[in-house]
mmCIF file of C-alpha atoms and ligand atoms in Angstrom:
data_model
loop_
_atom_site.group_PDB
_atom_site.id
_atom_site.type_symbol
_atom_site.label_atom_id
_atom_site.label_comp_id
_atom_site.label_asym_id
_atom_site.label_seq_id
_atom_site.Cartn_x
_atom_site.Cartn_y
_atom_site.Cartn_z
ATOM 1 C CA MET A 1 7.236 -6.220 12.804
ATOM 2 C CA LYS A 2 8.707 -9.680 13.229
ATOM 3 C CA ILE A 3 7.483 -9.900 16.836
ATOM 4 C CA SER A 4 4.014 -8.669 15.956
ATOM 5 C CA SER A 5 3.658 -11.148 13.105
ATOM 6 C CA LEU A 6 4.905 -13.930 15.407
ATOM 7 C CA LEU A 7 2.320 -12.841 17.957
ATOM 8 C CA ARG A 8 -0.366 -12.914 15.308
ATOM 9 C CA THR A 9 0.644 -16.388 14.185
ATOM 10 C CA ALA A 10 0.638 -17.532 17.827
ATOM 11 C CA THR A 11 -2.842 -16.057 18.307
ATOM 12 C CA VAL A 12 -4.129 -17.905 15.269
ATOM 13 C CA LEU A 13 -2.554 -21.163 16.487
ATOM 14 C CA LEU A 14 -4.078 -20.675 19.940
ATOM 15 C CA LEU A 15 -7.458 -20.017 18.377
ATOM 16 C CA ALA A 16 -7.139 -23.145 16.240
ATOM 17 C CA LEU A 17 -6.141 -25.176 19.326
ATOM 18 C CA THR A 18 -9.048 -23.807 21.323
ATOM 19 C CA LEU A 19 -11.451 -24.670 18.550
ATOM 20 C CA ALA A 20 -9.930 -28.120 18.093
ATOM 21 C CA CYS A 21 -10.115 -28.861 21.833
ATOM 22 C CA GLY A 22 -13.672 -27.586 22.032
ATOM 23 C CA GLY A 23 -14.627 -29.827 19.125
ATOM 24 C CA GLY A 24 -13.147 -32.895 20.758
ATOM 25 C CA SER A 25 -14.520 -32.257 24.242
ATOM 26 C CA THR A 26 -17.135 -34.528 25.743
ATOM 27 C CA THR A 27 -19.133 -31.704 27.278
ATOM 28 C CA SER A 28 -22.364 -30.951 25.529
ATOM 29 C CA THR A 29 -21.791 -27.181 25.312
ATOM 30 C CA THR A 30 -22.136 -26.272 21.657
ATOM 31 C CA THR A 31 -20.272 -23.002 21.284
ATOM 32 C CA THR A 32 -20.339 -21.692 17.753
ATOM 33 C CA PRO A 33 -16.796 -20.723 16.726
ATOM 34 C CA PRO A 34 -16.523 -16.978 16.113
ATOM 35 C CA PRO A 35 -16.456 -16.144 12.408
ATOM 36 C CA GLN A 36 -12.960 -15.833 11.035
ATOM 37 C CA THR A 37 -11.761 -12.395 10.074
ATOM 38 C CA LEU A 38 -9.558 -11.448 7.138
ATOM 39 C CA ARG A 39 -6.621 -10.808 9.418
ATOM 40 C CA GLN A 40 -6.966 -14.210 11.069
ATOM 41 C CA VAL A 41 -7.006 -16.188 7.855
ATOM 42 C CA ALA A 42 -4.221 -14.102 6.289
ATOM 43 C CA ALA A 43 -1.978 -14.584 9.331
ATOM 44 C CA ALA A 44 -1.866 -18.311 8.581
ATOM 45 C CA HIS A 45 0.019 -17.418 5.373
ATOM 46 C CA ASN A 46 2.053 -14.683 7.045
ATOM 47 C CA ILE A 47 0.239 -12.136 4.927
ATOM 48 C CA LEU A 48 -0.783 -8.786 6.331
ATOM 49 C CA VAL A 49 -4.198 -7.698 5.163
ATOM 50 C CA GLY A 50 -4.261 -3.953 4.984
ATOM 51 C CA ALA A 51 -6.515 -1.008 4.311
ATOM 52 C CA ALA A 52 -5.777 2.628 3.595
ATOM 53 C CA ALA A 53 -7.478 4.957 6.052
ATOM 54 C CA ASP A 54 -7.535 8.567 7.184
ATOM 55 C CA SER A 55 -8.032 9.613 10.793
ATOM 56 C CA PRO A 56 -11.273 11.673 10.486
ATOM 57 C CA TYR A 57 -13.135 8.465 9.600
ATOM 58 C CA LEU A 58 -12.049 6.788 12.838
ATOM 59 C CA SER A 59 -14.749 8.669 14.741
ATOM 60 C CA ASP A 60 -17.346 6.707 12.764
ATOM 61 C CA PRO A 61 -17.879 3.725 15.127
ATOM 62 C CA SER A 62 -18.739 1.249 12.362
ATOM 63 C CA TYR A 63 -15.665 2.301 10.393
ATOM 64 C CA ALA A 64 -13.406 1.863 13.415
ATOM 65 C CA ALA A 65 -14.951 -1.485 14.339
ATOM 66 C CA VAL A 66 -14.460 -3.041 10.904
ATOM 67 C CA LEU A 67 -10.967 -1.604 10.404
ATOM 68 C CA GLY A 68 -9.799 -2.676 13.856
ATOM 69 C CA THR A 69 -11.094 -6.238 13.669
ATOM 70 C CA GLU A 70 -10.727 -7.278 10.030
ATOM 71 C CA TYR A 71 -7.347 -5.734 9.165
ATOM 72 C CA SER A 72 -3.837 -6.292 10.483
ATOM 73 C CA GLN A 73 -2.231 -3.359 8.663
ATOM 74 C CA LEU A 74 -3.162 0.265 8.226
ATOM 75 C CA GLN A 75 -1.739 2.804 5.800
ATOM 76 C CA ALA A 76 -2.472 6.503 5.634
ATOM 77 C CA GLU A 77 -4.481 7.220 2.507
ATOM 78 C CA ASN A 78 -3.421 10.882 2.670
ATOM 79 C CA GLU A 79 -2.200 11.926 6.096
ATOM 80 C CA MET A 80 1.480 11.073 5.664
ATOM 81 C CA LYS A 81 1.800 12.752 2.264
ATOM 82 C CA PHE A 82 4.061 15.792 1.907
ATOM 83 C CA GLY A 83 1.290 18.393 1.661
ATOM 84 C CA ILE A 84 -0.390 17.315 4.885
ATOM 85 C CA ILE A 85 2.574 16.330 7.017
ATOM 86 C CA HIS A 86 4.944 19.123 5.953
ATOM 87 C CA PRO A 87 2.611 22.027 5.126
ATOM 88 C CA GLY A 88 5.100 24.879 5.515
ATOM 89 C CA ILE A 89 8.822 25.591 5.511
ATOM 90 C CA GLY A 90 10.056 23.950 8.681
ATOM 91 C CA THR A 91 6.471 23.113 9.712
ATOM 92 C CA TYR A 92 5.417 19.538 10.260
ATOM 93 C CA ASP A 93 1.942 18.373 11.247
ATOM 94 C CA PHE A 94 1.875 14.798 12.452
ATOM 95 C CA THR A 95 -1.623 15.006 13.963
ATOM 96 C CA GLY A 96 -3.417 12.787 11.461
ATOM 97 C CA GLY A 97 -0.591 10.309 11.061
ATOM 98 C CA ASP A 98 -0.145 10.016 14.818
ATOM 99 C CA ALA A 99 -3.863 9.324 15.262
ATOM 100 C CA LEU A 100 -3.639 6.523 12.717
ATOM 101 C CA VAL A 101 -0.588 5.053 14.452
ATOM 102 C CA ALA A 102 -2.345 5.200 17.833
ATOM 103 C CA PHE A 103 -5.399 3.445 16.402
ATOM 104 C CA ALA A 104 -3.237 0.787 14.811
ATOM 105 C CA GLN A 105 -1.321 0.136 18.015
ATOM 106 C CA ALA A 106 -4.549 -0.093 20.010
ATOM 107 C CA HIS A 107 -5.761 -2.754 17.578
ATOM 108 C CA THR A 108 -2.495 -4.701 17.181
ATOM 109 C CA MET A 109 -2.088 -3.554 13.603
ATOM 110 C CA VAL A 110 1.143 -2.565 11.851
ATOM 111 C CA VAL A 111 1.492 0.688 9.906
ATOM 112 C CA ARG A 112 2.800 1.119 6.362
ATOM 113 C CA GLY A 113 3.966 4.613 5.452
ATOM 114 C CA HIS A 114 2.853 6.381 2.274
ATOM 115 C CA THR A 115 4.588 8.283 0.723
ATOM 116 C CA LEU A 116 7.773 10.395 0.868
ATOM 117 C CA VAL A 117 8.665 11.236 -2.738
ATOM 118 C CA TRP A 118 5.748 11.769 -5.125
ATOM 119 C CA HIS A 119 4.765 14.378 -7.724
ATOM 120 C CA ASN A 120 1.233 14.856 -6.323
ATOM 121 C CA GLN A 121 0.049 16.469 -3.097
ATOM 122 C CA VAL A 122 3.254 18.490 -2.855
ATOM 123 C CA PRO A 123 2.488 21.844 -1.164
ATOM 124 C CA ALA A 124 2.716 25.179 -2.955
ATOM 125 C CA TRP A 125 5.555 26.334 -0.700
ATOM 126 C CA VAL A 126 7.650 23.672 -2.454
ATOM 127 C CA THR A 127 6.245 23.785 -5.991
ATOM 128 C CA SER A 128 6.122 27.587 -6.184
ATOM 129 C CA GLY A 129 9.149 28.327 -4.041
ATOM 130 C CA GLY A 130 11.486 28.886 -6.980
ATOM 131 C CA TYR A 131 14.084 26.638 -5.385
ATOM 132 C CA THR A 132 17.312 25.599 -7.068
ATOM 133 C CA SER A 133 18.221 21.920 -7.338
ATOM 134 C CA PRO A 134 20.604 22.031 -4.348
ATOM 135 C CA GLN A 135 17.897 23.708 -2.266
ATOM 136 C CA LEU A 136 15.277 21.150 -3.319
ATOM 137 C CA SER A 137 17.695 18.390 -2.518
ATOM 138 C CA THR A 138 18.061 19.702 1.024
ATOM 139 C CA ILE A 139 14.295 20.098 1.352
ATOM 140 C CA LEU A 140 13.693 16.508 0.270
ATOM 141 C CA GLN A 141 16.436 15.028 2.420
ATOM 142 C CA ASN A 142 15.141 16.914 5.457
ATOM 143 C CA HIS A 143 11.592 15.817 4.675
ATOM 144 C CA ILE A 144 12.485 12.137 4.393
ATOM 145 C CA THR A 145 14.669 12.263 7.487
ATOM 146 C CA THR A 146 12.227 14.139 9.701
ATOM 147 C CA VAL A 147 9.161 12.103 8.773
ATOM 148 C CA MET A 148 10.894 8.728 8.961
ATOM 149 C CA GLN A 149 12.573 9.534 12.256
ATOM 150 C CA HIS A 150 9.262 10.721 13.717
ATOM 151 C CA TYR A 151 7.737 7.336 12.877
ATOM 152 C CA ALA A 152 10.792 5.159 13.503
ATOM 153 C CA GLY A 153 9.700 2.002 15.313
ATOM 154 C CA GLN A 154 6.059 2.751 14.471
ATOM 155 C CA VAL A 155 5.987 2.533 10.686
ATOM 156 C CA TYR A 156 7.631 -0.709 9.588
ATOM 157 C CA ALA A 157 7.732 -0.014 5.824
ATOM 158 C CA TRP A 158 7.612 3.065 3.617
ATOM 159 C CA ASP A 159 6.612 3.748 0.041
ATOM 160 C CA VAL A 160 9.710 5.911 -0.247
ATOM 161 C CA VAL A 161 9.153 6.760 -3.902
ATOM 162 C CA ASN A 162 5.754 6.648 -5.574
ATOM 163 C CA GLU A 163 4.924 6.631 -9.296
ATOM 164 C CA ALA A 164 8.267 7.852 -10.661
ATOM 165 C CA PHE A 165 7.874 6.037 -13.999
ATOM 166 C CA ASN A 166 5.692 6.787 -17.007
ATOM 167 C CA ASP A 167 3.746 3.952 -18.594
ATOM 168 C CA ASP A 168 6.327 3.816 -21.432
ATOM 169 C CA GLY A 169 9.111 3.034 -18.966
ATOM 170 C CA THR A 170 10.728 6.474 -18.987
ATOM 171 C CA ILE A 171 11.131 8.534 -15.844
ATOM 172 C CA ARG A 172 8.226 10.900 -15.191
ATOM 173 C CA ASP A 173 8.962 14.627 -15.340
ATOM 174 C CA THR A 174 8.478 15.931 -11.805
ATOM 175 C CA ILE A 175 9.697 18.578 -9.439
ATOM 176 C CA TRP A 176 11.992 15.977 -7.829
ATOM 177 C CA TYR A 177 13.383 14.517 -11.056
ATOM 178 C CA ASP A 178 13.868 17.320 -13.579
ATOM 179 C CA GLN A 179 11.592 20.298 -12.878
ATOM 180 C CA PRO A 180 14.119 21.349 -11.668
ATOM 181 C CA GLY A 181 14.909 18.139 -9.770
ATOM 182 C CA ILE A 182 17.241 17.455 -6.872
ATOM 183 C CA GLY A 183 20.316 17.402 -9.094
ATOM 184 C CA PHE A 184 20.135 14.298 -11.264
ATOM 185 C CA ALA A 185 17.919 15.462 -14.140
ATOM 186 C CA GLY A 186 18.430 13.441 -17.292
ATOM 187 C CA MET A 187 20.279 10.654 -15.554
ATOM 188 C CA GLY A 188 17.574 8.054 -15.053
ATOM 189 C CA THR A 189 16.970 6.461 -11.692
ATOM 190 C CA GLU A 190 19.462 8.438 -9.585
ATOM 191 C CA THR A 191 16.708 10.504 -7.932
ATOM 192 C CA ILE A 192 15.083 7.292 -6.720
ATOM 193 C CA GLU A 193 18.420 5.898 -5.590
ATOM 194 C CA GLN A 194 19.229 9.059 -3.657
ATOM 195 C CA SER A 195 15.813 9.019 -1.972
ATOM 196 C CA LEU A 196 16.238 5.385 -0.904
ATOM 197 C CA THR A 197 19.722 6.089 0.409
ATOM 198 C CA TRP A 198 18.472 9.017 2.502
ATOM 199 C CA ALA A 199 15.606 6.836 3.730
ATOM 200 C CA ARG A 200 17.939 4.050 4.860
ATOM 201 C CA ALA A 201 20.049 6.557 6.745
ATOM 202 C CA ALA A 202 16.955 8.025 8.413
ATOM 203 C CA ASP A 203 15.585 4.734 9.750
ATOM 204 C CA THR A 204 17.765 1.675 9.290
ATOM 205 C CA ASN A 205 14.974 -0.657 10.451
ATOM 206 C CA ALA A 206 12.249 0.417 8.036
ATOM 207 C CA LYS A 207 11.610 -1.605 4.903
ATOM 208 C CA LEU A 208 11.961 0.580 1.835
ATOM 209 C CA PHE A 209 9.618 0.273 -1.133
ATOM 210 C CA TYR A 210 9.200 1.589 -4.631
ATOM 211 C CA ASN A 211 5.434 1.809 -5.383
ATOM 212 C CA ASP A 212 3.661 2.251 -8.732
ATOM 213 C CA TYR A 213 0.620 1.427 -10.897
ATOM 214 C CA ASN A 214 0.183 -0.198 -14.325
ATOM 215 C CA ASP A 215 3.243 -2.310 -13.562
ATOM 216 C CA GLU A 216 1.311 -5.280 -12.203
ATOM 217 C CA THR A 217 1.730 -7.363 -15.362
ATOM 218 C CA MET A 218 4.759 -7.977 -17.578
ATOM 219 C CA ASN A 219 4.970 -4.817 -19.702
ATOM 220 C CA VAL A 220 7.340 -2.040 -20.694
ATOM 221 C CA LYS A 221 6.748 -0.183 -17.432
ATOM 222 C CA SER A 222 7.326 -3.195 -15.170
ATOM 223 C CA ASP A 223 10.361 -4.047 -17.316
ATOM 224 C CA ALA A 224 11.853 -0.625 -16.558
ATOM 225 C CA ILE A 225 11.109 -0.940 -12.840
ATOM 226 C CA TYR A 226 12.559 -4.449 -12.858
ATOM 227 C CA ALA A 227 15.751 -3.212 -14.555
ATOM 228 C CA MET A 228 16.060 -0.529 -11.875
ATOM 229 C CA ALA A 229 15.464 -3.031 -9.075
ATOM 230 C CA GLN A 230 18.014 -5.427 -10.520
ATOM 231 C CA ASP A 231 20.567 -2.631 -10.834
ATOM 232 C CA PHE A 232 19.855 -1.471 -7.246
ATOM 233 C CA LYS A 233 20.221 -4.999 -5.847
ATOM 234 C CA THR A 234 23.474 -5.518 -7.769
ATOM 235 C CA ARG A 235 24.969 -2.277 -6.492
ATOM 236 C CA GLY A 236 23.610 -2.513 -2.949
ATOM 237 C CA VAL A 237 21.227 0.431 -3.198
ATOM 238 C CA PRO A 238 18.755 -0.032 -0.331
ATOM 239 C CA LEU A 239 15.487 -1.446 -1.656
ATOM 240 C CA ASP A 240 13.434 -4.058 0.195
ATOM 241 C CA GLY A 241 10.375 -4.423 -1.962
ATOM 242 C CA ILE A 242 8.014 -3.276 -4.655
ATOM 243 C CA GLY A 243 4.486 -2.013 -4.040
ATOM 244 C CA PHE A 244 2.033 -2.822 -6.800
ATOM 245 C CA GLN A 245 -1.019 -0.575 -6.623
ATOM 246 C CA PHE A 246 -3.697 -2.545 -8.529
ATOM 247 C CA HIS A 247 -6.322 0.133 -9.217
ATOM 248 C CA VAL A 248 -8.126 -2.051 -11.746
ATOM 249 C CA ASP A 249 -11.505 -2.790 -13.291
ATOM 250 C CA LEU A 250 -13.109 -6.031 -14.444
ATOM 251 C CA THR A 251 -11.173 -6.093 -17.733
ATOM 252 C CA PHE A 252 -8.223 -7.170 -15.588
ATOM 253 C CA ASP A 253 -9.961 -10.532 -15.082
ATOM 254 C CA ASP A 254 -8.226 -12.132 -18.034
ATOM 255 C CA PRO A 255 -6.258 -15.397 -17.722
ATOM 256 C CA ASN A 256 -3.289 -13.905 -19.574
ATOM 257 C CA ALA A 257 -3.190 -10.841 -17.354
ATOM 258 C CA LEU A 258 -3.419 -12.925 -14.182
ATOM 259 C CA ALA A 259 -0.699 -15.314 -15.341
ATOM 260 C CA SER A 260 1.393 -12.270 -16.226
ATOM 261 C CA VAL A 261 0.976 -10.889 -12.687
ATOM 262 C CA ALA A 262 2.273 -14.141 -11.208
ATOM 263 C CA THR A 263 5.248 -14.163 -13.601
ATOM 264 C CA ASN A 264 5.985 -10.524 -12.855
ATOM 265 C CA PHE A 265 5.794 -11.070 -9.077
ATOM 266 C CA GLN A 266 8.135 -14.032 -9.417
ATOM 267 C CA ARG A 267 10.865 -12.079 -11.227
ATOM 268 C CA PHE A 268 10.878 -9.398 -8.522
ATOM 269 C CA ALA A 269 10.780 -12.077 -5.811
ATOM 270 C CA ALA A 270 13.795 -13.747 -7.420
ATOM 271 C CA LEU A 271 15.735 -10.533 -6.721
ATOM 272 C CA GLY A 272 14.986 -11.081 -3.033
ATOM 273 C CA LEU A 273 12.363 -8.334 -2.926
ATOM 274 C CA GLU A 274 9.114 -8.369 -0.991
ATOM 275 C CA ILE A 275 5.933 -7.948 -2.996
ATOM 276 C CA HIS A 276 3.179 -5.798 -1.499
ATOM 277 C CA ILE A 277 -0.210 -5.331 -3.103
ATOM 278 C CA THR A 278 -0.703 -1.800 -1.851
ATOM 279 C CA GLU A 279 -3.757 -0.027 -3.258
ATOM 280 C CA LEU A 280 -6.082 -2.666 -4.648
ATOM 281 C CA ASP A 281 -9.574 -1.682 -5.674
ATOM 282 C CA ILE A 282 -11.771 -3.060 -8.439
ATOM 283 C CA ARG A 283 -14.072 -0.351 -9.737
ATOM 284 C CA LEU A 284 -17.500 -1.105 -11.199
ATOM 285 C CA GLN A 285 -20.022 0.885 -13.184
ATOM 286 C CA ASP A 286 -23.025 -0.556 -11.347
ATOM 287 C CA SER A 287 -23.777 -2.602 -8.265
ATOM 288 C CA SER A 288 -25.762 -5.366 -9.949
ATOM 289 C CA ALA A 289 -25.364 -8.871 -8.564
ATOM 290 C CA ALA A 290 -23.526 -9.863 -11.731
ATOM 291 C CA SER A 291 -21.000 -7.044 -11.326
ATOM 292 C CA LEU A 292 -20.497 -7.702 -7.626
ATOM 293 C CA ASN A 293 -19.941 -11.403 -8.296
ATOM 294 C CA ALA A 294 -17.503 -10.709 -11.133
ATOM 295 C CA GLN A 295 -15.676 -8.332 -8.796
ATOM 296 C CA ALA A 296 -15.587 -11.000 -6.107
ATOM 297 C CA LYS A 297 -14.082 -13.483 -8.546
ATOM 298 C CA LEU A 298 -11.258 -11.115 -9.467
ATOM 299 C CA TYR A 299 -10.582 -10.177 -5.820
ATOM 300 C CA GLY A 300 -10.287 -13.888 -5.034
ATOM 301 C CA GLU A 301 -7.970 -14.542 -7.969
ATOM 302 C CA LEU A 302 -5.640 -11.717 -6.934
ATOM 303 C CA ALA A 303 -5.616 -12.865 -3.309
ATOM 304 C CA ALA A 304 -4.759 -16.390 -4.516
ATOM 305 C CA ILE A 305 -1.817 -15.050 -6.545
ATOM 306 C CA CYS A 306 -0.506 -13.365 -3.390
ATOM 307 C CA VAL A 307 -0.934 -16.559 -1.358
ATOM 308 C CA GLN A 308 0.941 -18.556 -4.006
ATOM 309 C CA GLN A 309 3.882 -16.150 -4.078
ATOM 310 C CA PRO A 310 5.971 -16.659 -0.913
ATOM 311 C CA ASN A 311 7.392 -13.118 -1.133
ATOM 312 C CA CYS A 312 3.921 -11.534 -1.289
ATOM 313 C CA LYS A 313 3.544 -10.261 2.260
ATOM 314 C CA VAL A 314 0.808 -7.658 2.008
ATOM 315 C CA PHE A 315 -2.678 -7.721 0.532
ATOM 316 C CA GLN A 316 -4.016 -4.199 0.947
ATOM 317 C CA THR A 317 -7.040 -2.409 -0.456
ATOM 318 C CA TRP A 318 -7.344 1.353 -0.986
ATOM 319 C CA GLY A 319 -9.854 1.910 1.800
ATOM 320 C CA PHE A 320 -12.270 -0.874 2.703
ATOM 321 C CA THR A 321 -15.772 0.617 2.557
ATOM 322 C CA ASP A 322 -17.450 2.051 -0.545
ATOM 323 C CA LYS A 323 -18.569 4.881 1.735
ATOM 324 C CA TYR A 324 -15.151 6.554 1.575
ATOM 325 C CA SER A 325 -13.562 5.241 -1.614
ATOM 326 C CA TRP A 326 -11.583 7.671 -3.783
ATOM 327 C CA ILE A 327 -12.971 6.053 -6.952
ATOM 328 C CA PRO A 328 -16.200 8.028 -7.550
ATOM 329 C CA GLY A 329 -14.274 11.284 -7.207
ATOM 330 C CA PHE A 330 -11.468 10.314 -9.574
ATOM 331 C CA PHE A 331 -13.266 8.004 -12.033
ATOM 332 C CA PRO A 332 -16.659 9.638 -12.668
ATOM 333 C CA GLY A 333 -19.357 7.018 -13.236
ATOM 334 C CA TRP A 334 -17.398 4.343 -11.400
ATOM 335 C CA GLY A 335 -17.609 3.092 -7.825
ATOM 336 C CA TRP A 336 -18.474 0.080 -5.628
ATOM 337 C CA ALA A 337 -14.776 -0.807 -5.661
ATOM 338 C CA LEU A 338 -14.130 -2.183 -2.160
ATOM 339 C CA PRO A 339 -14.991 -5.316 -0.103
ATOM 340 C CA PHE A 340 -17.506 -3.570 2.211
ATOM 341 C CA ASP A 341 -20.475 -1.585 0.920
ATOM 342 C CA ALA A 342 -21.326 1.949 2.030
ATOM 343 C CA ASN A 343 -23.242 0.507 5.026
ATOM 344 C CA TYR A 344 -20.301 -1.656 6.111
ATOM 345 C CA GLN A 345 -22.001 -4.819 4.905
ATOM 346 C CA LYS A 346 -19.711 -7.527 3.563
ATOM 347 C CA LYS A 347 -19.923 -7.784 -0.223
ATOM 348 C CA PRO A 348 -19.325 -10.972 -2.234
ATOM 349 C CA ALA A 349 -15.757 -9.654 -2.657
ATOM 350 C CA TYR A 350 -15.211 -9.948 1.096
ATOM 351 C CA THR A 351 -16.174 -13.629 1.150
ATOM 352 C CA SER A 352 -14.086 -14.303 -1.913
ATOM 353 C CA ILE A 353 -10.971 -12.736 -0.332
ATOM 354 C CA LEU A 354 -11.627 -14.621 2.906
ATOM 355 C CA ASN A 355 -11.868 -17.915 1.044
ATOM 356 C CA ALA A 356 -8.759 -17.248 -1.028
ATOM 357 C CA LEU A 357 -6.750 -16.339 2.049
HETATM 358 C C1 XIL B 1 -5.418 9.268 -3.547
HETATM 359 C C2 XIL B 1 -6.362 9.338 -2.357
HETATM 360 O O1 XIL B 1 -7.096 8.159 -2.292
HETATM 361 C C3 XIL B 1 -7.277 10.519 -2.485
HETATM 362 O O2 XIL B 1 -8.050 10.674 -1.287
HETATM 363 C C4 XIL B 1 -6.476 11.795 -2.748
HETATM 364 O O3 XIL B 1 -7.346 12.880 -2.965
HETATM 365 C C5 XIL B 1 -5.558 11.613 -3.944
HETATM 366 O O4 XIL B 1 -4.737 10.492 -3.737
HETATM 367 N N1 XIL B 1 -2.097 6.404 -6.137
HETATM 368 C C6 XIL B 1 -1.567 6.662 -4.901
HETATM 369 C C7 XIL B 1 -2.430 7.217 -3.840
HETATM 370 O O5 XIL B 1 -0.405 6.319 -4.651
HETATM 371 O O6 XIL B 1 -1.713 8.062 -2.958
HETATM 372 C C8 XIL B 1 -3.615 7.948 -4.394
HETATM 373 O O7 XIL B 1 -4.459 8.276 -3.302
HETATM 374 C C9 XIL B 1 -4.326 7.089 -5.411
HETATM 375 C C10 XIL B 1 -3.424 6.740 -6.555
#
């Protein structure tokens, strides 16, 4: 990760030098500098600009071309989740995840892993297996260990635990926590701690993240996650950063909310944690010019907050083209959430992110 980001920085410097030399040369050749890409501008701030993707889309040439040139980080939207990667007892299927890793490596991108411990997309063999807590504990430890070791050296950071908190700051009832749980039901954040500890043992080089939504601003949920993070840092529980999802709409474009994001990022940064924007999309109810411009404004504001926070290392959207966004399927009536339209044309949001970065 460090070498690849150094390489990227060196590439950007070389490009800048080449352009500067060309500009100062006395020859009359007027070569137009190639347009900057998101990954080029972000590299100057040491920010990875990411997109979630799944491997079936890679066979769409336009999809592959945009993903491979504009983005420096790739994350599986689905193909590293429990249900896909571990579909049966003792059965692992790394096909999709491996294809994503191969694509990323071929395009000098890094890979972020998502996700090991979550209440959704858990296969029926687990949820309906009638397992006791000790059995579930073994299942989860084996899952974390096998998946992380398969991708050791290839996936630099993992969303180890995803969405374990309710919006009121309590721990969500899940199969891993208390239904029946892996053995810590009723005790707060121990399930998360145990998962992180297993993850560190599985791959000592991977950065370990807690990832969630509705915790982007200062609120009761982010307070609870902050208290956990502070406790983990104090006691040496392995935790390297927090992923903030950012599935938002235009109501998020409020000066108080944006200021609150910056304050929230800063308190986590002060614990020595990395901040990753992991699943950003800004859903709209129409694709009018006014909506697209308002969306662009908010994308730019969020990118600027990341640039201004030294510990913000990742600016990632949940997909990149409206063609394959999860939004219309999960928020009926909503869509147009990403920086490229369904024909891979750059939207105002793209330009706004580019300028902010
Ligand atoms: C979503 C995917 O985008 C969909 O394709 C899938 O059907 C359901 O999951 N928070 C997360 C992501 O952490 O894993 C979810 O991804 C979106 C919400």
